[in-house]
Coordinates of C-alpha atoms in Angstrom, one line a residue:
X1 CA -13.3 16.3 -20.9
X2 CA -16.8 16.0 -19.3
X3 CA -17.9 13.1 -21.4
X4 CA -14.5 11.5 -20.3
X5 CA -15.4 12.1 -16.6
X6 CA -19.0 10.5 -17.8
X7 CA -18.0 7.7 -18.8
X8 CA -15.7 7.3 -16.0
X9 CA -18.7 7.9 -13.7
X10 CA -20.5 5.1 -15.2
X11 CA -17.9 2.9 -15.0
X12 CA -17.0 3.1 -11.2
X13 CA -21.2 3.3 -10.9
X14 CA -21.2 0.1 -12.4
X15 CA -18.5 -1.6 -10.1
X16 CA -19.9 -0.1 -7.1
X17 CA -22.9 -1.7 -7.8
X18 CA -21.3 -5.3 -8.4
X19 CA -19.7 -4.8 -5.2
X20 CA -22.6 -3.7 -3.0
X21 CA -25.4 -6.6 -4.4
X22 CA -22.6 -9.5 -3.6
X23 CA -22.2 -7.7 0.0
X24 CA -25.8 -8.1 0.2
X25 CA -26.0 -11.7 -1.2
X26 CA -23.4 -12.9 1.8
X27 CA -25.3 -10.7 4.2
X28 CA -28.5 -12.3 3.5
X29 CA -27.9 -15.7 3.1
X30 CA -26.0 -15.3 6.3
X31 CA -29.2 -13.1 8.0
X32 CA -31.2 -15.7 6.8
X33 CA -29.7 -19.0 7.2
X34 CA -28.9 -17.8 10.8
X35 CA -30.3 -19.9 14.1
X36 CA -31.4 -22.2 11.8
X37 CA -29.9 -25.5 13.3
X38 CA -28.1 -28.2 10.6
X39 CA -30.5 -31.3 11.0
X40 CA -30.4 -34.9 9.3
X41 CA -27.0 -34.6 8.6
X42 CA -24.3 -37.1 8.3
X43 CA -21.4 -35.1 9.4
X44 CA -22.9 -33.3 12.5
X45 CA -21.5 -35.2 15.8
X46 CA -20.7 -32.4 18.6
X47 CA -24.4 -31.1 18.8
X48 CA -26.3 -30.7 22.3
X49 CA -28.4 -33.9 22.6
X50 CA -31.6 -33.2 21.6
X51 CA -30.0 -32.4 18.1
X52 CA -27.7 -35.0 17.9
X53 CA -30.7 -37.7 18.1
X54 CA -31.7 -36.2 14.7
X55 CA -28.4 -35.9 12.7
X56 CA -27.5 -39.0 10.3
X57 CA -23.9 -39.7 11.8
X58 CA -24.5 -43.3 12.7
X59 CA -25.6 -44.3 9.3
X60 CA -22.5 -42.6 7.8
X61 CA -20.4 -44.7 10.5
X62 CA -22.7 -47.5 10.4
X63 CA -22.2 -47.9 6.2
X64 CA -18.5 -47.3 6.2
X65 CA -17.8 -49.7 8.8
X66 CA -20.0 -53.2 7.4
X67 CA -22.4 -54.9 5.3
X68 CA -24.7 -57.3 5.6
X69 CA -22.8 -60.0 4.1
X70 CA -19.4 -58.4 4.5
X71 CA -19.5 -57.4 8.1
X72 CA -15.6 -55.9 8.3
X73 CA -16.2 -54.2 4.8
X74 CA -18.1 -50.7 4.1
X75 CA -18.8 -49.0 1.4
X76 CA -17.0 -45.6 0.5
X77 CA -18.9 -42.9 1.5
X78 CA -18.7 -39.4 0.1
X79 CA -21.0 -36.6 0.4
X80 CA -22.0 -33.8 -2.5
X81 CA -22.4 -30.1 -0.7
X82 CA -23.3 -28.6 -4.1
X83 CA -26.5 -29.9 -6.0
X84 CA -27.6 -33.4 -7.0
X85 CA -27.4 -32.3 -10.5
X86 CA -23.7 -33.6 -10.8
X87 CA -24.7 -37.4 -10.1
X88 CA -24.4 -37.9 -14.1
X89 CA -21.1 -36.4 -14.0
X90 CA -20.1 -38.9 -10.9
X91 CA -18.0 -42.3 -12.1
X92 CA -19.4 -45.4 -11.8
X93 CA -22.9 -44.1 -11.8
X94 CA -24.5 -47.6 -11.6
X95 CA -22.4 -48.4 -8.3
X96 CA -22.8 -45.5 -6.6
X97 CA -26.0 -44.5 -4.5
X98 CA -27.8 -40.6 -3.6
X99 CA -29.0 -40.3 -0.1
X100 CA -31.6 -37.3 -0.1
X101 CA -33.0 -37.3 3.8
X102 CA -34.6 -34.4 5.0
X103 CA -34.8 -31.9 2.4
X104 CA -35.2 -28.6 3.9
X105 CA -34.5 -26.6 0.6
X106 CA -37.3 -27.4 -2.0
X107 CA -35.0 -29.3 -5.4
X108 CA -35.5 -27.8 -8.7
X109 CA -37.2 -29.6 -12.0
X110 CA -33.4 -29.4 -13.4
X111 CA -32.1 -31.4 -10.4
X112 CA -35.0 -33.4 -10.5
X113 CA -34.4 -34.1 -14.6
X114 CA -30.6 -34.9 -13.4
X115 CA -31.7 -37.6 -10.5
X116 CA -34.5 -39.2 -13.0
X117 CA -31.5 -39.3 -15.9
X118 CA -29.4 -41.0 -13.3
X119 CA -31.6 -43.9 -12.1
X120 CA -33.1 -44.5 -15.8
X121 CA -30.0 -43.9 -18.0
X122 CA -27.1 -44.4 -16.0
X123 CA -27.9 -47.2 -14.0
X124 CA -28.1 -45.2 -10.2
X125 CA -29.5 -46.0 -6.9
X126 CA -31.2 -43.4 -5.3
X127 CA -32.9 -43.3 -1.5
X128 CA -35.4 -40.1 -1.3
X129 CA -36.9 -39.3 2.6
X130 CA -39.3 -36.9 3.4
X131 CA -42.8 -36.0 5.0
X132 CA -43.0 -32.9 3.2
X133 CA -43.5 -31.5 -0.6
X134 CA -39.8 -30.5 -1.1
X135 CA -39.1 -34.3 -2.3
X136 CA -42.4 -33.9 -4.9
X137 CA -40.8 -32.6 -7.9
X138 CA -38.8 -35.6 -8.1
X139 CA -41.4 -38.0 -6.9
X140 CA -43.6 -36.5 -9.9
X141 CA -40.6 -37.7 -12.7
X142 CA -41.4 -41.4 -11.4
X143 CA -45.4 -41.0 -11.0
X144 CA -45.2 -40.7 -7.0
X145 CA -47.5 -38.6 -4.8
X146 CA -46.2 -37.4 -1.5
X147 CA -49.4 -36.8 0.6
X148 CA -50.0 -33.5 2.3
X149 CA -52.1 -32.9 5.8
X150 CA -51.3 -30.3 8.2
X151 CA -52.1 -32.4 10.8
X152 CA -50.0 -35.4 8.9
X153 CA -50.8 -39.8 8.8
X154 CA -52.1 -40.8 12.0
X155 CA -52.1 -45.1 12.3
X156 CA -54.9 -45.9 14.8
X157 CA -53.9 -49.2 14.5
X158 CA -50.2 -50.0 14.2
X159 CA -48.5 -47.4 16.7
X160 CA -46.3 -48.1 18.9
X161 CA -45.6 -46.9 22.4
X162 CA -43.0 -45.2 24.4
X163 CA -41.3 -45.1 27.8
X164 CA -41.9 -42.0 29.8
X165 CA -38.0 -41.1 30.7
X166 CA -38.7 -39.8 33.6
X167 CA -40.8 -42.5 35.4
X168 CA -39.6 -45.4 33.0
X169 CA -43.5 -46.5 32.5
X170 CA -45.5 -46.4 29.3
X171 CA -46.3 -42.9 28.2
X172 CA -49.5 -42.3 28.6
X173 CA -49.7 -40.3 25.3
X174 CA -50.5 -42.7 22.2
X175 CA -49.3 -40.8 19.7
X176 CA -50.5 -42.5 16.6
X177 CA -48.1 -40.5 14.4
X178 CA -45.4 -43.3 15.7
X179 CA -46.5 -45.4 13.3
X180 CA -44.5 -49.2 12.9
X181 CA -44.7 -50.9 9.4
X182 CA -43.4 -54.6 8.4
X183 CA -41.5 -53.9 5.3
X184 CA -40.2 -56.4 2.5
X185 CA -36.6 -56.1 0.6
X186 CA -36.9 -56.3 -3.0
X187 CA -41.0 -57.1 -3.6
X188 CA -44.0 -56.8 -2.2
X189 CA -44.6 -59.4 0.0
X190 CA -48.4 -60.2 1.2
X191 CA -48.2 -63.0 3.7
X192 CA -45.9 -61.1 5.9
X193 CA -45.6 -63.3 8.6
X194 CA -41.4 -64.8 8.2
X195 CA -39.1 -62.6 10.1
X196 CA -35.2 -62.8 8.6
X197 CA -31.8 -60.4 10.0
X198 CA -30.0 -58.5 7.6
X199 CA -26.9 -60.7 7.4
X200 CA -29.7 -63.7 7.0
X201 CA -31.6 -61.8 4.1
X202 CA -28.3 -60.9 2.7
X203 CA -26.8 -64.6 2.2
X204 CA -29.7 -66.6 0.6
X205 CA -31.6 -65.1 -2.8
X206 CA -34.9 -66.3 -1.5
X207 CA -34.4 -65.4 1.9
X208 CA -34.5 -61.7 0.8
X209 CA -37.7 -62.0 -1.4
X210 CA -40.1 -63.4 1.2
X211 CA -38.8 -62.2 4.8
X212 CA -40.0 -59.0 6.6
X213 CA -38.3 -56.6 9.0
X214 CA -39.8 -53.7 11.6
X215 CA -39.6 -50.6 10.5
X216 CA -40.3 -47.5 12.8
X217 CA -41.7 -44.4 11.9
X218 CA -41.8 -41.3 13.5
X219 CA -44.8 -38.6 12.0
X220 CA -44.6 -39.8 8.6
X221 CA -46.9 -38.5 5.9
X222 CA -47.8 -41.0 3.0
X223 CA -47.1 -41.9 -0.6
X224 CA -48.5 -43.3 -3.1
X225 CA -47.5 -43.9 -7.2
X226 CA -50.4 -42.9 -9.1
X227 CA -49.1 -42.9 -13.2
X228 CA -46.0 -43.7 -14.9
X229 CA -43.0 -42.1 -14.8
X230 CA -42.7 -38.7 -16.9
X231 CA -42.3 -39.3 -20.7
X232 CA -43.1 -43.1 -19.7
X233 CA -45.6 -45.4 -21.5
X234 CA -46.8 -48.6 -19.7
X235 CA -48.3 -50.1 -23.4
X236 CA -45.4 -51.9 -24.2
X237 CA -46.1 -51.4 -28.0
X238 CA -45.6 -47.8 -27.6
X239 CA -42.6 -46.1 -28.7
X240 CA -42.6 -44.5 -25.4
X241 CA -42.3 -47.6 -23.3
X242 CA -40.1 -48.2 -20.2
X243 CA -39.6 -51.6 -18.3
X244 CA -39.8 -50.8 -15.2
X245 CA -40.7 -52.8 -11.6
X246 CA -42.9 -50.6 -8.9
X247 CA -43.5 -52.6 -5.4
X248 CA -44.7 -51.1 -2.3
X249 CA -42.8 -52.4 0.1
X250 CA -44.3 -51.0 3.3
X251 CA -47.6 -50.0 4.1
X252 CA -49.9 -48.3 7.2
X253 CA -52.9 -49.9 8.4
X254 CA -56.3 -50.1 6.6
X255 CA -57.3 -47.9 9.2
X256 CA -54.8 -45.2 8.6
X257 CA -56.2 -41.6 7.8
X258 CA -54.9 -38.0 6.4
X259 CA -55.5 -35.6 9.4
X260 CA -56.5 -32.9 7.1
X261 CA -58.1 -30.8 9.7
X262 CA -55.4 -31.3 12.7
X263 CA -58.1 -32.5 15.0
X264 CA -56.6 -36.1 15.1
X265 CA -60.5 -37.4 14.4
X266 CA -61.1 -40.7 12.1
X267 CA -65.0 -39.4 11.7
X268 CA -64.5 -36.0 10.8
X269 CA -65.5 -35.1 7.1
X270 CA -62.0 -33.6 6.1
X271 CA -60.3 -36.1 7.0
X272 CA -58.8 -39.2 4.3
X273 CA -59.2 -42.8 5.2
X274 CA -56.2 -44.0 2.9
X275 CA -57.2 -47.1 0.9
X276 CA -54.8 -50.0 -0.1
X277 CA -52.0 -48.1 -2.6
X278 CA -52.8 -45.4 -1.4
X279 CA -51.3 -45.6 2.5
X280 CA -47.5 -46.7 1.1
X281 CA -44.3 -45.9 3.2
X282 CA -42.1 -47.5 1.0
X283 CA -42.3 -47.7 -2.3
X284 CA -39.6 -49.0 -4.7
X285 CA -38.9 -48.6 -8.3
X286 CA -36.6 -50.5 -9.9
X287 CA -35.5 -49.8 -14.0
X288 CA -33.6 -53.3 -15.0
X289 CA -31.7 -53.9 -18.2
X290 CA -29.7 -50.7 -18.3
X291 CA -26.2 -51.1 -20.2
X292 CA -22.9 -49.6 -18.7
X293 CA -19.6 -50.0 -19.0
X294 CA -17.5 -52.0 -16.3
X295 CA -15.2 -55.1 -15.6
X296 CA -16.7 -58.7 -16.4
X297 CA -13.5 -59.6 -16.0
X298 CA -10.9 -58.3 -14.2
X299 CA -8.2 -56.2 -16.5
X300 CA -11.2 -56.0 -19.4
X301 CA -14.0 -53.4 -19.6
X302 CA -17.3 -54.0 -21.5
X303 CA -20.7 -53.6 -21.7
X304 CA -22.7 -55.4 -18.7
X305 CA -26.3 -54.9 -17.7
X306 CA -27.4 -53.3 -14.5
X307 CA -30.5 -51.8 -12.6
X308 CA -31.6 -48.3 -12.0
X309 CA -33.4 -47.7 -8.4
X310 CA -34.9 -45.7 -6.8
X311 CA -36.9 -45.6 -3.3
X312 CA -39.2 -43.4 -1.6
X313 CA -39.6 -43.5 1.9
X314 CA -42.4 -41.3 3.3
X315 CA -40.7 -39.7 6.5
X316 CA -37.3 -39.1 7.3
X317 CA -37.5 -40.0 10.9
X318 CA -36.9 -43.8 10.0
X319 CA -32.8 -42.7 9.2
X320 CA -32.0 -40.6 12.1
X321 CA -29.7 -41.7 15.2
X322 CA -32.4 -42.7 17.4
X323 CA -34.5 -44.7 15.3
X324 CA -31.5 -46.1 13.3
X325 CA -29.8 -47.4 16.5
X326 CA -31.5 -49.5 18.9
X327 CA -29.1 -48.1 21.9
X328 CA -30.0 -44.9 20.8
X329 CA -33.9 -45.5 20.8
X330 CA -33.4 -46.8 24.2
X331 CA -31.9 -43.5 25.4
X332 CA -35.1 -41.9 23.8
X333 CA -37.5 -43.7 25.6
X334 CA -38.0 -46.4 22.4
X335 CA -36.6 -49.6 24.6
X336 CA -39.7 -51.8 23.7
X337 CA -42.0 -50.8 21.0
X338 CA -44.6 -53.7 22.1
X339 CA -44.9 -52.2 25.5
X340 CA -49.1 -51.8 24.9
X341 CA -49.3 -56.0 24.4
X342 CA -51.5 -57.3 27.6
X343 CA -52.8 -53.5 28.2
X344 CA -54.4 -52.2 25.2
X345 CA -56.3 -54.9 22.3
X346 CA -54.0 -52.9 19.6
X347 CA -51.6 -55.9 18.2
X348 CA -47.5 -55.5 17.7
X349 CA -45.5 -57.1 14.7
X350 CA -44.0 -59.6 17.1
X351 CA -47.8 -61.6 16.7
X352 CA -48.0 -61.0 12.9
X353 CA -44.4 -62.8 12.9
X354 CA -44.6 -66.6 12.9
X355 CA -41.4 -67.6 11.8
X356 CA -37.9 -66.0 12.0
X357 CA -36.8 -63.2 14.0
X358 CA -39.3 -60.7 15.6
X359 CA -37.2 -58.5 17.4
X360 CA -36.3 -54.9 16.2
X361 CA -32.8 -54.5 16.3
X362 CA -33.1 -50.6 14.8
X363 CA -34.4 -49.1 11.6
X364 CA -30.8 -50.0 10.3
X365 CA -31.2 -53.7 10.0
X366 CA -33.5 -52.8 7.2
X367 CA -32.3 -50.1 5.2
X368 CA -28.7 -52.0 5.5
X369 CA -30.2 -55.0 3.5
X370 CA -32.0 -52.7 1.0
X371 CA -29.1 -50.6 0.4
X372 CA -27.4 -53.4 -0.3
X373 CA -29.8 -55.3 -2.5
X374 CA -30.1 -52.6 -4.4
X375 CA -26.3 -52.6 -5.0
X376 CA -25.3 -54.7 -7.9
X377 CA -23.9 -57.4 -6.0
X378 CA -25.1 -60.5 -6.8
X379 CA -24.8 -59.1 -10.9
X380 CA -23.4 -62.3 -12.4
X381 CA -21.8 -59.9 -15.0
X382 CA -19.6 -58.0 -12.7
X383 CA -16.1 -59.4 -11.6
X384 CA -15.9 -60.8 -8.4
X385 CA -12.9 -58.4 -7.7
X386 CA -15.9 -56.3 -7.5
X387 CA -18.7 -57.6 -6.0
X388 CA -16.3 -58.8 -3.3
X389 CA -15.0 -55.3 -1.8
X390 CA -17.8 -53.1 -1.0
X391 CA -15.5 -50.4 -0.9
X392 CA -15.8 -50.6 -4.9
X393 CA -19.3 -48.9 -4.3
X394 CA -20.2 -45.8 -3.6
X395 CA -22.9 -44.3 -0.9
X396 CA -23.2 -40.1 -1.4
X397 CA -24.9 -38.1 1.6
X398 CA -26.9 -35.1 -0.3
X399 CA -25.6 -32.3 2.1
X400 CA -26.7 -29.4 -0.4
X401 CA -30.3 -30.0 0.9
X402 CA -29.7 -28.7 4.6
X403 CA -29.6 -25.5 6.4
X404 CA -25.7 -24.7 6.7
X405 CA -23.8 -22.2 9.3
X406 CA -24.2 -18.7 8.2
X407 CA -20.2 -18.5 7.2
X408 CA -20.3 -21.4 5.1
X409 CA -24.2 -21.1 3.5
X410 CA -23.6 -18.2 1.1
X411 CA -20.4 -20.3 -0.2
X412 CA -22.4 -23.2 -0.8
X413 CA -25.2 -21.2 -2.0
X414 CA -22.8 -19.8 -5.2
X415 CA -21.5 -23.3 -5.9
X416 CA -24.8 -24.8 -6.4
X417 CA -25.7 -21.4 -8.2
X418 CA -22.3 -21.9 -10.6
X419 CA -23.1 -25.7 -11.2
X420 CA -26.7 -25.0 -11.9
X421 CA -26.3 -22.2 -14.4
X422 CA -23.5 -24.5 -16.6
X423 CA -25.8 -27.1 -16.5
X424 CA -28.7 -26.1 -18.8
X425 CA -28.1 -25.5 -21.9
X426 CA -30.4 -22.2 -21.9
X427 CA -28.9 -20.8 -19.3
X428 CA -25.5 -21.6 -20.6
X429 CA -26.5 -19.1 -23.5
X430 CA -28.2 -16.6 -21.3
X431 CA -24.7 -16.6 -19.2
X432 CA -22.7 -16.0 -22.6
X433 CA -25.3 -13.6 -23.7
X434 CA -25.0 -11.3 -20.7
X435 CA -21.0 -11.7 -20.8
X436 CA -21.3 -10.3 -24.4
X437 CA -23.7 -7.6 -23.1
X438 CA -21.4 -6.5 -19.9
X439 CA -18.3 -6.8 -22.1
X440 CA -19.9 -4.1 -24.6
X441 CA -21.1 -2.0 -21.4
X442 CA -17.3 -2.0 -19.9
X443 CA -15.9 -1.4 -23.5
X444 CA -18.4 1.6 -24.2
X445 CA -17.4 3.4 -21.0
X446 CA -13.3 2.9 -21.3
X447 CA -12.6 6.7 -22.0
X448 CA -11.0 7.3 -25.5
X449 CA -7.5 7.0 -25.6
X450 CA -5.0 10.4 -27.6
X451 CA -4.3 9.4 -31.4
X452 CA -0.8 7.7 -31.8
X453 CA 0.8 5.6 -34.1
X454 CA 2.7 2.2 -34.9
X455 CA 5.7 1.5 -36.5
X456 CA 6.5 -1.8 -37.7
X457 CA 10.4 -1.6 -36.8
X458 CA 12.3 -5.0 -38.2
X459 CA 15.5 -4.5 -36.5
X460 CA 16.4 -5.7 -33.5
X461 CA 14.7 -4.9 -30.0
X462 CA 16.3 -1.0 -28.9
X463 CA 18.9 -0.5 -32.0
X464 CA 17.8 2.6 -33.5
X465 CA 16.0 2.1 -36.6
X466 CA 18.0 2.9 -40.0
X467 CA 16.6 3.6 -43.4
X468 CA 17.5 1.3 -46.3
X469 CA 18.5 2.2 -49.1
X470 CA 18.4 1.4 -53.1
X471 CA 21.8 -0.4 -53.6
X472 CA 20.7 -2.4 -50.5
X473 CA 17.6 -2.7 -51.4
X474 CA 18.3 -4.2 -54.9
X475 CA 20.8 -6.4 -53.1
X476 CA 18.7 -8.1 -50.7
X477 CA 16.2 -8.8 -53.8
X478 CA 19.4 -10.5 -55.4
X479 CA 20.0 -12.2 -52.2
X480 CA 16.2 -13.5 -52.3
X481 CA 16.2 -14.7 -55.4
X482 CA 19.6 -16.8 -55.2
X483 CA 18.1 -18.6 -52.4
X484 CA 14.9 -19.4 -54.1
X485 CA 17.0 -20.6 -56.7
X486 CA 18.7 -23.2 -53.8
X487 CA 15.7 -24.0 -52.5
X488 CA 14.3 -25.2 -55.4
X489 CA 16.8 -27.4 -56.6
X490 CA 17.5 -28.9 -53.3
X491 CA 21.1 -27.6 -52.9
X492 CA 23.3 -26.6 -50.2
X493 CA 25.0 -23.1 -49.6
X494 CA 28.3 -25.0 -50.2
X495 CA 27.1 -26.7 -54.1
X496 CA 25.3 -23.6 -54.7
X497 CA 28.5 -21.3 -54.1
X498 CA 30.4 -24.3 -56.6
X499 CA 27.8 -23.9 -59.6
X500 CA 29.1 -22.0 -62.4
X501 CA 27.6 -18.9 -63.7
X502 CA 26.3 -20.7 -66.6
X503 CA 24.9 -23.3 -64.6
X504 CA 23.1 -20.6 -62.5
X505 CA 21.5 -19.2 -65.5
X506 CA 20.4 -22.5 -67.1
X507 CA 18.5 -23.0 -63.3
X508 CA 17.5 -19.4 -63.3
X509 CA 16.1 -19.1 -67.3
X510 CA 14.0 -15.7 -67.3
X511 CA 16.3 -12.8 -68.5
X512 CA 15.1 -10.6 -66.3
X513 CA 15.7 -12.7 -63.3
X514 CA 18.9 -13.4 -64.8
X515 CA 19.9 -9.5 -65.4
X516 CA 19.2 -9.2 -61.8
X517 CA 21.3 -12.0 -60.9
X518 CA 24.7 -11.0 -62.7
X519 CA 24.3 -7.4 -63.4
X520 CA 26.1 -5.1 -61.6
X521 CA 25.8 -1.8 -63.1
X522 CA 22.2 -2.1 -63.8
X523 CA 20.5 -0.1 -61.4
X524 CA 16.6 -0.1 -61.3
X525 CA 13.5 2.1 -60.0
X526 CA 11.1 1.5 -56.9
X527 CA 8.5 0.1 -59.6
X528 CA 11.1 -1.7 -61.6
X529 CA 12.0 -3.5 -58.3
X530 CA 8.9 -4.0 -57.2
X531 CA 7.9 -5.9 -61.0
X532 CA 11.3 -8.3 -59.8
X533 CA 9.7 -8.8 -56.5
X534 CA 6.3 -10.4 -57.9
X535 CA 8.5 -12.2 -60.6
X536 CA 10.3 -13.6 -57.6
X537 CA 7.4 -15.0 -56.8
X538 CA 6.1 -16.9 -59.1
X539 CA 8.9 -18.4 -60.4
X540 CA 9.3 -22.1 -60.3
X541 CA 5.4 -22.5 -59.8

């Protein structure tokens, strides 16, 4: 009886224990993700203003609602609240595109393997923001180098101004962390001096290889692609080699610097004065000649050839609501970027711009035309069915990557948990292995039950058992073999019950079989019956 109550101990110690560390779990992802405020996210639209200006509702509304060349079509748009690890798992990988803005939760080398799988395997657009080091890990699988400065990129050089809201003059603060760019589409572009719209860029193929838009930045860091991707070779005689495309397609000034020290000085010695390659805000990667599977034709699937892409932009400022939007930069004080022209000697894209469009018309213009360029629209492979309803692709908010409301965090928090752990192979087996070891635990403290007994009872469910006995016995081994005897020669019960005894026996042959079969005063023993029984067997084999 005490090692009974033991064992019992154990057992209710053991699911007391389960119980009290996932009590603990909820309380502190909820402790912890509390009065953190949900920023950069495409879903938010009832926060107080000076939140709402950051969320990433107007490029939700913004893609759903047109493109560039199909102004009353959008795309579907979806979002993923667990981990981009399921993008392989997604259909139509090469028509559907990742939006990662604003990581605030760092992303893990098997998430990182997943998104590099999906852009070089599968065919996958991907768009990665950030000005900090939780984007790196994937950065690293394609050779990219976010830069790090506590005191971030300052741009003496091209910054822009802003209005002061309260006076509606020029700010008097030149903040050179508002740093503007002129940024091409598809390549990089040197003479960047043609200005083209989005629904302009989006019509003509040329149009989209030489034109530039303004791009507006707000305390971006920089980036920079120093090798090859991971696993890659650029020797195109190696076994290792990967065609791939990289273009920078947007750049600070030659005067742009690292503010490694936070004292916002070009001179002092710990600061970086970033070189050409090394001051990118765009950069672009593109993996071409990937096969999938889709419709060249409508009705008919085969195998077609698309292009893996993937972008890095160095701050996630440029997709927020009031940089995306122009009447949103206007409420924020962003009316004119060129206010400075005729005051200070500093020059503003409008006089790099000699042909074409100079005005900025929001960060959206931009990213519109490169979201959609790096769609596989204009593939000659794919059925116009297709490449005519944008609705047929697929744009995918990463929501996993943002600080949630204490209620729903800790659920999201086991999702990702459950879709990370069945996603590795290793930790597939570790999962089994500690199943195995929990199931022997519970097993070992289940108390031992009182000796009993089975008997295998033939007759039907509640009639009271009855012993058989010899005559019966004997007879149901006649019975048995009778029917063999049928079977065997392919008769029914009615031209069996019409053969003659001597027809039986000629089918029948062994004596002994035979005895059995006509005899009725022959009685026999257990073993005698049980000698029949095997006899029974393997006659007629």
């Amino acid at each position: 009886m005490a090692e009974n109550k033991n064992k019992i101990k154990l057992e209710s110690a053991l699911f007391a224990g389960f119980i009290v560390t996932l009590f603990l779990s909820f309380i502190l992802i909820s402790v912890f993700s509390s009065g953190k405020d949900t920023l950069y996210s495409a879903y938010v639209e009832d926060e107080s203003k000076n939140l709402q200006w950051r969320q990433l509702n107007l490029m939700a509304s913004d893609l759903e609602e047109s493109t560039p060349r199909y102004l009353d079509l959008g795309y579907n748009v979806a979002n993923t609240m667990s981990t981009p690890m399921l993008v392989n798992d997604w259909k139509e990988p090469h028509r559907t595109m990742l939006l990662i803005v604003a990581p605030e939760k760092p992303i893990t080398i098997t998430e990182a393997d997943a998104v590099y799988d999906f852009v070089t395997k599968k065919g996958g657009k991907v768009i990665i923001a950030s000005n900090n080091s939780n984007a790196q890990v994937v950065a690293d699988k394609f050779g990219v180098q976010y830069k790090d400065a506590y005191g971030g990129l300052l741009d003496g050089e091209n910054f822009y101004s802003v209005k002061n809201l309260s006076n509606g003059e020029m700010s008097k603060n030149k903040d050179q962390q508002n740093i503007w760019a002129l940024a091409s589409i598809q390549k990089e572009v040197q003479e960047k001096n043609k200005g083209c719209t989005s629904e302009q860029s989006a019509q003509y193929e040329e149009g989209i290889n030489s034109c530039v838009m303004p791009v507006m930045f707000d305390m971006p860091t920089a980036i920079q692609v120093l090798t090859s991707g991971e696993g890659e070779s650029d020797d195109q005689t190696s076994k290792d080699y990967v065609e791939r495309n990289v273009n920078i397609l947007a750049s600070a000034s030659p005067s742009a610097f690292l503010d490694n020290a936070g004292d916002r000085n070009i001179d002092s010695p710990e600061n970086q004065i970033l070189g050409p390659g090394e001051n990118g805000l765009i950069i672009r990667i593109d993996y071409p000649n990937q096969k999938a599977i889709d419709m060249p034709e409508l009705g008919t699937y085969d195998e077609i050839d698309v292009t893996g892409s993937i972008v890095f932009v160095a701050g996630q400022s440029a997709f927020a609501n009031y940089l995306w939007d122009s009447e949103e930069a206007t409420n924020t004080g962003r009316e004119s970027f060129c206010l400075h022209l005729g005051l200070d000697p500093r020059p503003c894209w409008t006089s790099q711009i000699m042909s074409g469009p100079d005005e900025w018309q929001g960060n959206s213009a931009y990213f519109e035309t490169l979201i959609f360029d790096m769609m596989e629209f204009d593939n000659q492979e794919l059925s116009n069915v297709i490449t005519s309803n944008p609705d047929q692709f697929n744009i995918v908010f990463d929501e996993s990557r943002h600080s949630s409301s204490p209620l729903v965090e800790p659920f999201s928090e086991t999702i990702s948990t459950i879709v990370l752990l069945t996603s590795d192979v290793w930790l597939k087996w570790l999962i089994l292995l500690n199943m195995i070891a929990l199931l022997a635990i519970s097993v070992m403290v289940v108390p031992d039950k009182e000796n009993w007994r089975h008997v295998f009872d033939l007759t039907r469910f509640r009639e009271r058992p009855k012993k058989v006995l010899p005559d019966e016995h004997q007879q149901r081994i006649r019975e048995a073999l009778m029917g063999k005897v049928r079977l065997f020669h392919d008769l029914t019960r009615s031209e069996m019950t019409m053969k003659t005894p001597a027809e039986i026996q000629s089918m029948i042959k062994d004596p002994r079989l035979v005895e059995l079969a006509f005899s009725r005063n022959r009685t026999y023993t257990p073993d005698e019956l049980r000698e029949l029984m095997r006899t029974i067997r393997r006659w007629g084999k």
